[in-house]
XYZ file of C-alpha atoms in Angstrom:
301
model
C 109.734 154.286 125.885
C 111.055 151.952 123.156
C 109.859 148.974 125.175
C 106.328 150.485 125.433
C 106.424 151.030 121.730
C 107.627 147.591 121.064
C 104.858 146.149 123.414
C 102.198 148.110 121.473
C 103.604 146.707 117.999
C 103.574 143.228 119.356
C 100.066 143.568 120.783
C 98.873 144.905 117.441
C 100.705 142.090 115.679
C 99.110 139.484 117.842
C 95.532 141.096 117.461
C 96.016 141.027 113.717
C 97.164 137.379 113.718
C 94.160 136.424 115.864
C 91.719 138.048 113.475
C 93.478 136.361 110.414
C 93.313 132.960 112.207
C 89.677 133.556 113.131
C 88.810 134.516 109.444
C 90.610 131.568 108.022
C 88.784 129.183 110.574
C 85.486 130.632 109.552
C 86.229 130.385 105.841
C 87.026 126.693 106.245
C 84.135 125.950 108.372
C 81.643 127.943 106.053
C 83.044 126.141 103.128
C 82.830 122.666 104.868
C 79.140 123.318 105.740
C 78.210 124.263 102.155
C 80.159 121.070 100.789
C 78.497 118.747 103.430
C 75.011 120.340 102.631
C 75.614 119.417 98.892
C 76.630 115.994 99.626
C 73.542 115.358 101.939
C 70.861 117.392 99.896
C 71.808 116.681 96.326
C 72.904 113.001 96.760
C 72.428 111.090 99.930
C 69.066 112.270 101.261
C 66.981 112.099 98.038
C 68.162 108.496 97.431
C 68.048 107.287 101.005
C 71.811 106.513 101.318
C 73.755 106.397 104.577
C 77.174 107.385 105.626
C 79.456 106.318 108.567
C 79.858 108.048 111.992
C 77.361 110.405 113.624
C 76.011 111.689 110.263
C 75.335 107.995 109.374
C 73.447 107.466 112.793
C 71.483 110.679 112.064
C 70.481 109.344 108.428
C 69.726 105.884 109.763
C 67.486 107.300 112.559
C 65.807 109.701 110.114
C 64.904 106.622 107.962
C 63.444 104.704 111.021
C 61.768 107.549 113.065
C 60.845 110.097 110.222
C 62.243 112.850 112.353
C 63.666 115.772 110.431
C 67.233 115.026 109.874
C 68.251 118.797 110.888
C 67.016 117.912 114.318
C 68.549 114.601 114.565
C 72.044 115.992 113.385
C 71.986 118.479 116.261
C 70.634 115.845 119.029
C 72.896 113.076 117.968
C 76.202 115.234 118.017
C 75.394 116.791 121.545
C 77.242 113.934 123.373
C 80.142 114.186 121.175
C 80.227 117.982 121.658
C 80.285 117.554 125.420
C 83.132 115.206 125.280
C 84.873 117.570 123.005
C 84.488 120.550 125.424
C 86.006 118.428 128.210
C 88.781 116.572 126.175
C 89.796 119.158 123.749
C 88.712 122.751 124.429
C 85.599 124.980 124.990
C 86.731 126.960 121.906
C 86.586 123.628 119.799
C 83.222 122.807 121.129
C 81.892 126.238 120.466
C 83.160 126.028 116.925
C 81.515 122.748 116.462
C 78.163 123.995 117.736
C 78.235 126.744 115.179
C 79.065 124.401 112.417
C 76.504 121.656 113.395
C 73.683 124.300 113.804
C 74.639 125.828 110.545
C 74.513 122.566 108.722
C 71.212 121.703 110.337
C 69.704 124.993 109.163
C 71.073 124.560 105.664
C 69.502 121.111 105.399
C 66.303 122.317 106.737
C 65.738 125.266 104.511
C 67.844 124.836 101.321
C 66.509 122.646 98.443
C 68.790 121.341 95.897
C 68.040 119.585 92.605
C 68.701 115.711 92.499
C 71.953 115.451 90.416
C 71.871 111.675 89.457
C 69.916 108.642 90.221
C 72.851 106.200 89.421
C 73.491 104.442 92.679
C 77.175 104.098 92.170
C 77.587 107.982 91.370
C 75.421 108.764 94.308
C 77.551 106.646 96.718
C 81.048 108.126 95.266
C 80.119 111.649 94.963
C 77.826 111.957 97.897
C 80.784 110.577 100.072
C 83.058 112.895 98.178
C 81.285 116.227 99.016
C 80.233 114.918 102.582
C 83.960 113.937 103.221
C 85.088 117.335 101.776
C 82.812 119.039 104.126
C 83.998 117.146 107.189
C 87.605 117.658 106.222
C 87.224 121.541 105.602
C 85.605 121.961 109.019
C 88.331 119.960 110.793
C 90.831 122.284 109.135
C 88.728 125.217 110.617
C 89.089 123.604 114.170
C 85.641 122.220 114.512
C 83.568 119.020 113.507
C 80.305 118.389 111.834
C 80.602 114.681 112.699
C 81.579 114.098 116.370
C 82.500 110.459 115.955
C 86.327 111.138 116.019
C 85.847 113.173 119.382
C 84.292 110.123 121.094
C 87.149 107.969 119.575
C 89.784 110.120 121.090
C 88.068 109.840 124.524
C 87.758 105.967 124.184
C 91.326 105.553 123.044
C 92.741 107.363 126.215
C 90.905 104.858 128.322
C 91.183 101.571 126.538
C 93.436 99.583 124.140
C 91.460 100.607 120.980
C 93.216 103.198 118.908
C 91.195 106.082 117.209
C 91.125 104.250 113.927
C 90.013 100.982 115.608
C 87.179 102.660 117.436
C 85.842 104.401 114.240
C 86.063 101.220 112.224
C 84.292 99.217 114.910
C 81.635 101.996 115.334
C 80.960 101.865 111.599
C 80.883 98.089 111.417
C 78.125 98.055 114.027
C 76.283 100.919 112.147
C 76.271 99.081 108.926
C 75.236 95.765 110.325
C 72.307 97.554 111.891
C 71.533 99.370 108.625
C 71.490 95.934 106.773
C 69.054 94.412 109.352
C 66.674 97.329 109.548
C 66.720 98.486 106.019
C 68.493 96.279 103.502
C 71.877 94.585 102.667
C 72.138 96.652 99.383
C 71.562 99.851 101.334
C 74.461 98.884 103.791
C 76.775 97.825 101.077
C 76.282 101.289 99.063
C 76.607 103.089 102.474
C 80.048 101.409 103.167
C 81.091 102.628 99.617
C 79.921 106.263 100.669
C 81.816 105.990 103.822
C 85.097 104.851 102.090
C 84.665 107.806 99.653
C 83.995 110.261 102.499
C 86.991 109.058 104.639
C 89.394 109.147 101.753
C 88.432 112.692 100.965
C 88.654 113.694 104.498
C 92.302 112.407 104.602
C 93.028 114.195 101.312
C 91.610 117.390 102.632
C 93.475 117.369 106.014
C 96.830 116.009 104.924
C 97.033 118.348 101.878
C 97.687 117.590 98.212
C 101.295 116.819 98.957
C 102.093 114.193 101.498
C 105.544 115.158 103.275
C 107.996 112.526 104.189
C 110.668 113.037 106.954
C 113.922 111.331 105.999
C 116.613 110.476 108.582
C 120.063 109.646 107.051
C 122.940 107.932 108.920
C 126.171 107.874 106.950
C 129.788 108.181 107.409
C 129.688 110.652 104.523
C 126.984 112.825 105.974
C 128.687 116.241 105.131
C 128.826 115.269 101.454
C 125.260 113.975 101.385
C 124.291 117.441 103.153
C 125.906 119.410 100.609
C 124.327 117.417 97.747
C 120.738 117.832 99.347
C 121.178 121.597 99.623
C 122.689 122.264 96.203
C 121.139 119.494 94.135
C 117.856 119.280 95.482
C 117.344 122.660 96.947
C 116.096 121.396 100.412
C 116.968 122.256 103.915
C 118.866 119.958 106.220
C 119.014 119.692 110.037
C 122.151 118.024 111.404
C 122.029 115.957 114.741
C 125.230 114.902 116.435
C 124.999 111.286 117.428
C 126.970 108.763 119.282
C 127.565 105.426 117.348
C 126.276 102.447 118.874
C 126.043 98.941 116.997
C 125.487 98.465 113.285
C 126.617 96.563 110.350
C 130.229 97.167 111.058
C 130.112 96.188 114.492
C 130.553 98.544 117.635
C 131.718 102.069 117.236
C 132.526 104.598 119.984
C 133.245 107.788 117.871
C 130.622 110.531 117.359
C 128.740 110.775 114.146
C 126.144 112.804 112.424
C 122.469 112.268 111.635
C 120.856 114.216 108.758
C 117.204 114.972 108.781
C 115.113 116.612 105.881
C 111.603 116.952 104.767
C 110.491 116.095 101.103
C 107.302 115.432 99.288
C 106.540 111.755 98.400
C 107.432 112.594 94.808
C 110.960 113.633 95.707
C 111.794 110.691 97.844
C 113.207 108.620 94.900
C 115.413 111.587 93.820
C 116.651 112.023 97.462
C 117.394 108.364 97.648
C 119.449 108.609 94.366
C 121.551 111.468 95.683
C 122.176 109.600 98.801
C 123.225 106.308 96.902
C 125.651 108.241 94.600
C 127.497 109.292 97.626
C 127.092 106.448 100.087
C 125.252 103.264 98.899
C 125.529 101.898 102.441
C 123.912 104.945 104.126
C 121.042 103.900 106.676
C 117.771 105.685 105.482
C 114.523 105.770 107.515
C 111.456 107.344 106.141
C 108.286 108.729 108.116
C 105.143 110.163 106.876
C 104.431 113.609 108.271
C 100.787 114.791 108.674
C 101.526 118.502 108.498
C 104.421 120.954 108.624
C 104.918 124.651 109.528
C 107.895 126.898 109.160
C 111.296 125.812 107.814
C 112.393 125.162 104.352
C 109.361 123.225 103.233
C 108.938 124.767 99.808
C 111.918 123.950 97.418
C 114.221 126.908 97.243
C 115.492 128.093 93.593
C 118.692 126.268 92.426
C 121.427 128.362 91.206
C-alpha cells in the first residue's frame, strides 16, 4: 500500500514537472516570437536590412523575388526542420514548426510603426531584438532560425565546427548581398548579424557567466576551508594520483578541488588561493550553464 501511494505521488510530481516545463518553454518561445517580430517589422524590413542565417536568406530572397517574407521564412526553414527532426528530436522539430509559423503569421498580419531611420540604430537595435528573439526561442527548446541545426549536422560529417560553418555560411550570404544589392547594405547587414549573435550568446548563457576552477595544491584542505568560509561557495574534492610537475615525479596521492564561481568572483578566489599556496596550479574553464549544486552564494556567518 505505501509503495502504491508513493508511486501515485511520484506520478503526480512528474506530471506537474512536465506541465511546468512545457509552460516555461511556451513562455520563452512566445516571448522570442514577439521580440523577433519587433526586430523585423519595426527595424529591418521597413529599411531593407538583412541579417545572417536562414532569416538573412529569407530577407534577401524577399528583396529579390518580392515574395511575402512570411512565406519565405516558412519555406526556407523547412529543410532545417527536417534535419532537426532527424538529428535532434521530433519534439524539437514540432516546437520549431510552431515558432516559425507563429512568427510568419505575426509578420504577415501585425503592423508596427517605424522607430528610426538612422542606419546605425537600425542595424544595432534590429539585430538586438532579432537576436533576443532567437535566443529566447532556443531557451524554449526550439528555433526560428534553423542555420545552427544544419551546422550541427555538417559538423558531424566534416572537419568544420558549428561556429566555422555558421561563419562560412554568413560570409557567402553577405558576399551575395553585396553583389545583388549593394556593398553598403551588406556592411550594415554584417553589423546587424554581429549585434544579433552577441545578443543570442547573452540570452543563452545568462547574465552571469560561470567559471569552473580546478585547484591542485599540497594545501588543498586549507584552500577548501577558505573557499567554504570566506567565499561561501561549494567545493568538490577529487582524489588524485601525483604524476609529474614542477617538483619532479611524485608517487603519493593528492587532492584536486573543483568549484564554480561567476567571472566577477574569479579574482577573489585566486586571491584566497594565493594567500594559502602561491604555487598552487589553477585551471579555469568557461561553463555554458549549470543546474543544481551550490551555484548561488550562501550567506556567510
